Amino acid sequence: DASDGKVKIGILNDQSGVYADFGGKSSYEAALMAVEDFGGKVLGVPVEVVTADHQNKPDIASNIARQWYDTEQVDSIMELTTSSVALAVQAISKEKKKIDIVTGAATTELTGKQCSPYGFHWAYDTHSLAVGTGGALVKQGGDSWFFLTADYAFGYSLEENTGNYVKENGGTVVGAVRHPLATTDFSSFLLQAQSSGAKVIGLANAGLDTSNAIKQAAEFGIVQGGQRLAALLFTLAEVHGLGLDAAQGLTLTEGFYWNRDEESAKFGKRFMERTGKMPNMVHAGTYSAVLQYLKAIEKAGTDETEAVAKELHALPVDDVFAKNGTVAPNGRMIHDMYLLEVKKPDESKEPWDYFKVLATIPGKEAFIDPAQSGCELVKS
Amino acid sequence: MTMIFGIPLQAFLGQLLIGLINGSFYALLSLGLAIIFGLLRVINFAHGAQYMLGAFMAWLLLSYLGIGYWPALILAPLLVGLIGAVIERTMLRRLYTLDPLYGLLFTFGLALTIEGTFRYLYGASGQPYATPALLMGGANLGFMFLPIYRGWVIVFSLVICLGTWLMIEKTKLGSYLRAATENPVLVQSFGINVPFLLTLTYGLGAALAAIAGVLAAPIYQVSPLMGSNIIIVVFAVVVVGGMGSIMGAIVTGYLLGIAEGLTKVFYPEASNIVIFVIMAIVLLLRPAGLFGRDA
Amino acid sequence: MTVAMPLENGAPRVVLSARGLRRDFGGFTAVKDVDLDVHHARVHALIGPNGAGKTTVFNLLTKFLQPTHGTITLLGEDITRTAPDKVARMGLVRSFQISAVFPHLTVLDNVRVALQRPNRLATQFWKSLSSLDTLNGKAEQLIRSVGLDKEANAVAADLSYGRKRVLEIATTLALEPKVLLLDEPMAGMGHEDVGMVAEIIREVARERAVLMVEHNLSVVATLCHHVTVLQRGEILAEGDYATVSEDPRVRTAYMGTEEASR
Amino acid sequence: MLDMTLTLELAKRKERSPAIVQTVFLGVGLACLLLAPLFFYPVFLMKILCFALFACAFNLLLGYTGLLSFGHAAFFGGAAYFTAHAVKEWGVPPELGILLGVVGAALLGAVVGFFAIRRQGIYFAMITLALAQMFYFFCLQAGFTRGEDGIQSVPRGHLLGFIDLSQPTNMYYFVLAVFVIGIAMIWRIINSPFGMILKSIRENETRAISLGYSVRNYKLAAFVMSAALTGLAGGLKALVFQFATLTDVSWQMSGEVILMTLLGGIGTLIGPLFGAGLVVTLQNYLATSEFPVTIITGIVFMVCVLLFRRGIVGEFYNSRLGRRLGFEHRHKH
Amino acid sequence: MKPLLKVAGLNAWYGESHVLHGVDMTVGEGEMVTLLGRNGVGKTTTLRAIMGIVRERRGEISFAGEDLMRVPLHRVAHRGLGFVPEERGIFSTLTVYENLLLPPAVAKGGMTIDEIFELFPNLHERRNSAGTKLSGGEQQMLAIARILRTGVRMILLDEPTEGLAPVIVQRIGEVLKKLKERGMTVLLVEQNFRFASKVADRFYLMDHGRVAGEFPVSELSGRMDMLHDVLGV
Ligand SMILES: Nc1ncnc2c1ncn2[C@@H]1O[C@H](COP(=O)(O)OP(=O)(O)OP(=O)(O)O)[C@@H](O)[C@H]1O
Ligand SMILES: Nc1ncnc2c1ncn2[C@@H]1O[C@H](COP(=O)(O)OP(=O)(O)OP(=O)(O)O)[C@@H](O)[C@H]1O
Ligand SMILES: [Mg+2]
Ligand SMILES: [Mg+2]
């Protein structure tokens, strides 16, 4: 049974900073929806969700995490946007023997060298994005690539992973240019990409950088010129911010699309009613993570960490987010990813109808083979 | 084909032009900063926020009132200038008698507040703003494809910069402004309404930032973060120029824009620090900046 | 009127000298071919109409400005390329035409700051402030000597202009300079203070060289052993006051037709 | 020249400042800090102490030399990276790790200072900001900092080989000790012959030169000292939180430390402690509230500058009670 | 003579320090009045308070029959009152010429630029150099000249001879006399007592923030002991 008369879940993410649209307050809504859908109670005790804004500062996040665990009987922490925060909180959770499920951060370190027996990585990671966009696009004919890469570790790993998949599938990488983080003007880089003659321009960056690059690519007529843009980390929320005029033709990978099928559409509309926007993979992933966590508690018959973690590893995932998900020993939730293309304005039939699903990437291909992940929990 | 530094002349020209576009924004922004600093001795940290406000104002006018780009090009700066004037009247002016650093700190707080508010209301990922129909499309210049809108940015920013310069250097208003910088009380004792002049100046500086913002809206994502990303670079531009002269701010703005543009070709990784490096070198060789007056 | 030269053993010693000093500002030459010898134990006046270049000469001698041409020698060493603070450490100290004090320090602290360096109490960041109390005796003595004792604990900014000038002289003296450059030390002072400062200068000049700019001719007449008259950056006349003041060129260029001194 | 003066004069005017009052204050304060872990969350307290030390070191420059650095995050975050790297990758003991952080920050301070002291006033602020931004980009790209992941899971190790710092209580008292030593050093620097010269340079630079002081060297020395003490705080923070990330080198952090100093009282020795306490508490509180943090921070900033320029401690010193107790905080414009 | 400026019970403060303790004086139209007093008695403060630069003040000030207490600083000049500060206030970013042209003319009857250059040939010679590149004396001339252009009826002149060469002092004396002929009213603060005695019609003696005595120039020789007491002449 539950240790202290209730099960408490903390949603810790950025609610006021650069990633506020990516997850933000809406992730908290998603968690509440999951609790409601589960019935509000588990093992006969109420489920409570608390939330905090870590302001993208690992020290604030870590203070809150400790306080939650030590004095507020929080049983698990989820979402955790931005990798420095996610890694820091996962380390604390490991030390305190608590469960954390990351849906907001991208780094594969979470299930690699810095993995935790109680840590899970749910929605996506840099690897799956690279495989999705890189691999699948080559199969669609985009076999020569030029990268616009944000000049730091995150950008490199996206570029490298994607490049590998491009080559593995028989494509070539004709060039790359490294641009500084928070560049506003991409025209120089875009001209270089344009003159490279590559069929696909891969945007190995994130957030506002990607948005600006896409917007300016439209201005310079890159897509009309026959080249394809592929964003390596970009979600529905950002496409919405950019508008279909600028974003049309863009290819990207997400772990979820609300208009994928009927069930997802129903979920999307419910979410929309509560938050004013459609969910992206972070929101849906958080929903799924909470739901699965509650299922695991019920299955284990207790909210005690070891037992719940064991169930989380064992239970298959089957909900609106993931259809045939499994959890690997390193904590990675393996599920299908989707290669999506942004519709032209006249193809879009209703608000938020932004994507065409180009391909489904099976989980096995999308995520790193746990044995290769570098996580010491995986026995080879 | 003619080659320059290992790249074709044509590509080189293209990059030069693109640098100039970047420089247009730097010039407009550092011009506003220099004017505000020149008269108020305030480093306007909120300048970036006012730039962002200009862009957002254009977007708000469009999405809520259906007012398009052209009217917005006048209305948005006017509104932002007005907001600036009100802020100066009610708050900033209490700080003039204090050490200039308080002005810096106040505007820093102001910048956080404005930016935070927009982030809170409209999120961080930004809003779309379309290029005005008249300036849609591009021209093939032979060496590059130049979007017409970008050409417009260069021309318009040049006009604004020169106009402002003429107004300040060649009119009585300019000498009032410069004199009031040094000794406002005395200028006031001559019968000139200095408080009003100060309000006007801050409003003008803010409006210049807003003009840059409106110009930027169709090119960059209209996002609450757009200001803080650019403002630190503009500060460096201002240090390099040396705030001695208005012309200095303008010329340095364009020059550094070009320098940055060329770095993007030859050594892209350094393109965000090239201005800081130039700043360090200039400080070593000419501590007062390229156009600074005091040696 | 001529001030008697103090008798020294042997010839008067030159402590500061400039040869062929010149300074251009853009196209304008503020100082041109100035040769100047400042002697130990003498008060040397530099006078001349406004804009003659007196302050500029001071700035050149103290290295606050670089000369365009010429050499400067202090106590036998060439200081033409030396930094201003170094020159001050070598014993050449100046006052400024517009008063220069540390406005928010007390009068006592103003003087103590000046005393710190010669007493090697400036870089010690590990010592306590009370280690500066050893300077109090000296500081108070200086303050008394310029008649600021009542204001010793006042903040310098609260002093009137004239009193600030007096304070500045006290801080200058605190360094026990070998050569003292005073730029219009009596400007803006009341009559009493003028007399007092004149007395102080006379006193300190027994042991050191003084070069001063002054427009108050009665002070120049009674205090200075040697007068150099500058005009348009060039030396117009030189000699003791009596000689110089008889010079018709000096009379038209500087003194005017009547005695307008105070 | 900066015409701001904020002087805390304790040592002088003995007749008006009963040393007993201050000793009592000091004693009570120290006792509070010693007992605090009984009532508050230790990591939270340690964070406050780290930031307080950071703000005090920053204040050494702003409050007593009149130099507003807008780039102190570089020294803070830089030292955090150096310490974290040394402890984690080279396995050095914590005290040595912190020392390396301090040395690194001091070197960094020497470089930044070398450029920055060439200009005065707000230019100085902008130059430090720009150079710190350069350092930020360096950290973003350099391999050893691990980009946006940061250096994680830094072991706290054993102090002097036998005190286990992974114990929160041990760690707390270690942090407290370093904090007290740091503050004592700052106090000594301010109230020293050297500090007096700094003060006079701030007042009238030209006059200081004419008195024979090599102003640049003094400024640079003050800058390096401030950077080194900032590094002490940064290194300590890396051990407390067991990570070093980009947040601590970003310019927002430079802004935050200014806020802390301003809130607590520029030019007061212990003001920054209160400022840091307030900011950290505020951030923690706002994290779980509905209010957007940046807006509140911005408003606090503005209100502070407009209405409470003396800061908490400065206002207290200046209040009737404060004066009665013999404190003095002069704030002239 | 009709009083142009009338000051009664003027008190003034700098923050907490009370500097003027009830100054009373009148200056007649076309009169030249000198304010004597030691350093720090409040002469400058008196001028600044009349002008409205020191705003912490109480008492009565009327100019040409109008109350000045409530007039904002930038309107005072338009009533015909000009001020030349002790520190001269030459603008370094403006040339000599621009400095001269800076104050707007508030009434007819000011001097023309040519007249001014005739009066101060130095200024003519250096008209295109930056204001503060002038020597101290040149700056003082510029400061006075600047006000003469505007056509004010009365100027407040703070220690105009400070730091000037005797020839220039003489010249300024002549200028003041010429101004008087033109009917200009002047309130002069001066330490240079001999200079003042050549130009002034009347003297006020200040001590401790108050007027301690008053006499016309004709009585000067009879008042020497009073001057001695208050000024230490
Ligand atoms: N930095 C400068 N740039 C240009 N011209 C200058 C500069 N400094 C001084 N001058 C010019 O050089 C000349 C000499 O100036 P200086 O200040 O030395 O005169 P001075 O003899 O001290 O006069 P005063 O007795 O009035 O103080 C003046 O005409 C002045 O305008
Ligand atoms: N800004 C100020 N703040 C505080 N006190 C001041 C200020 N200015 C002047 N005082 C003080 O007010 C008193 C009167 O000063 P004021 O300048 O009016 O004297 P003054 O008669 O003009 O003297 P001086 O002949 O030296 O110019 C002096 O004691 C001075 O210290
Ligand atoms: Mg001079
Ligand atoms: Mg005066």
Tab-separated table of C-alpha atoms in Angstrom, chain A residues 19 25 51-53 55-60 62-64 66-67 70-71 83-84 87-88 91 95 107 109 114 151-152 154 156 181, chain D residues 41 43-44 47 51 136-137 140-141 147-149 152-153 156 237 241-243 245 247-248 256 283-284 286-290 293-294:
chain	number	residue	atom	x	y	z
A	19	TYR	CA	11.272	26.075	-23.143
A	25	LYS	CA	2.457	24.627	-17.646
A	51	THR	CA	4.532	21.527	-10.060
A	52	ALA	CA	7.416	23.978	-10.041
A	53	ASP	CA	9.239	26.206	-12.480
A	55	GLN	CA	13.717	28.531	-14.546
A	56	ASN	CA	16.286	26.456	-16.426
A	57	LYS	CA	18.587	26.628	-13.440
A	58	PRO	CA	19.909	23.287	-12.255
A	59	ASP	CA	20.552	24.617	-8.764
A	60	ILE	CA	16.959	25.699	-8.335
A	62	SER	CA	17.988	20.485	-7.441
A	63	ASN	CA	16.861	22.468	-4.418
A	64	ILE	CA	13.258	21.842	-5.278
A	66	ARG	CA	15.515	17.677	-2.631
A	67	GLN	CA	12.855	19.599	-0.799
A	70	ASP	CA	12.773	15.150	1.822
A	71	THR	CA	10.014	17.225	3.255
A	83	SER	CA	19.467	18.247	-20.002
A	84	SER	CA	21.527	19.913	-17.277
A	87	LEU	CA	20.841	14.972	-15.254
A	88	ALA	CA	21.123	16.839	-11.957
A	91	ALA	CA	21.435	12.092	-9.825
A	95	GLU	CA	20.800	9.064	-4.388
A	107	THR	CA	20.308	13.849	-23.956
A	109	GLU	CA	23.311	10.391	-21.278
A	114	GLN	CA	24.528	8.546	-16.185
A	151	ASP	CA	27.993	25.066	-32.360
A	152	TYR	CA	27.842	23.083	-29.133
A	154	PHE	CA	23.939	19.133	-28.560
A	156	TYR	CA	27.268	18.063	-32.800
A	181	LEU	CA	24.030	29.447	-30.494
D	41	TYR	CA	17.181	23.013	4.706
D	43	VAL	CA	21.424	22.754	0.812
D	44	PHE	CA	19.227	25.792	0.691
D	47	LYS	CA	23.235	27.975	-1.617
D	51	PHE	CA	25.658	33.400	-3.374
D	136	TYR	CA	30.248	31.962	-21.941
D	137	PHE	CA	30.610	30.942	-25.564
D	140	LEU	CA	29.460	26.363	-24.327
D	141	GLN	CA	31.861	24.967	-26.880
D	147	GLY	CA	28.012	21.760	-23.192
D	148	GLU	CA	24.497	22.045	-21.973
D	149	ASP	CA	24.644	18.861	-19.914
D	152	GLN	CA	27.392	16.343	-13.346
D	153	SER	CA	27.738	14.096	-10.299
D	156	ARG	CA	32.243	16.124	-2.684
D	237	LYS	CA	28.913	26.001	-5.141
D	241	PHE	CA	25.399	21.079	-5.786
D	242	GLN	CA	27.777	18.571	-7.273
D	243	PHE	CA	27.511	20.016	-10.721
D	245	THR	CA	26.553	24.171	-15.619
D	247	THR	CA	23.653	28.840	-15.897
D	248	ASP	CA	26.431	30.095	-13.684
D	256	GLU	CA	21.419	38.386	-10.438
D	283	GLN	CA	13.342	32.244	-6.638
D	284	ASN	CA	12.490	29.164	-4.673
D	286	LEU	CA	8.288	31.759	-7.154
D	287	ALA	CA	9.202	28.386	-8.610
D	288	THR	CA	6.071	26.907	-7.156
D	289	SER	CA	3.844	29.938	-7.408
D	290	GLU	CA	1.773	31.285	-10.226
D	293	VAL	CA	9.820	34.767	-12.105
D	294	THR	CA	11.369	37.174	-14.585
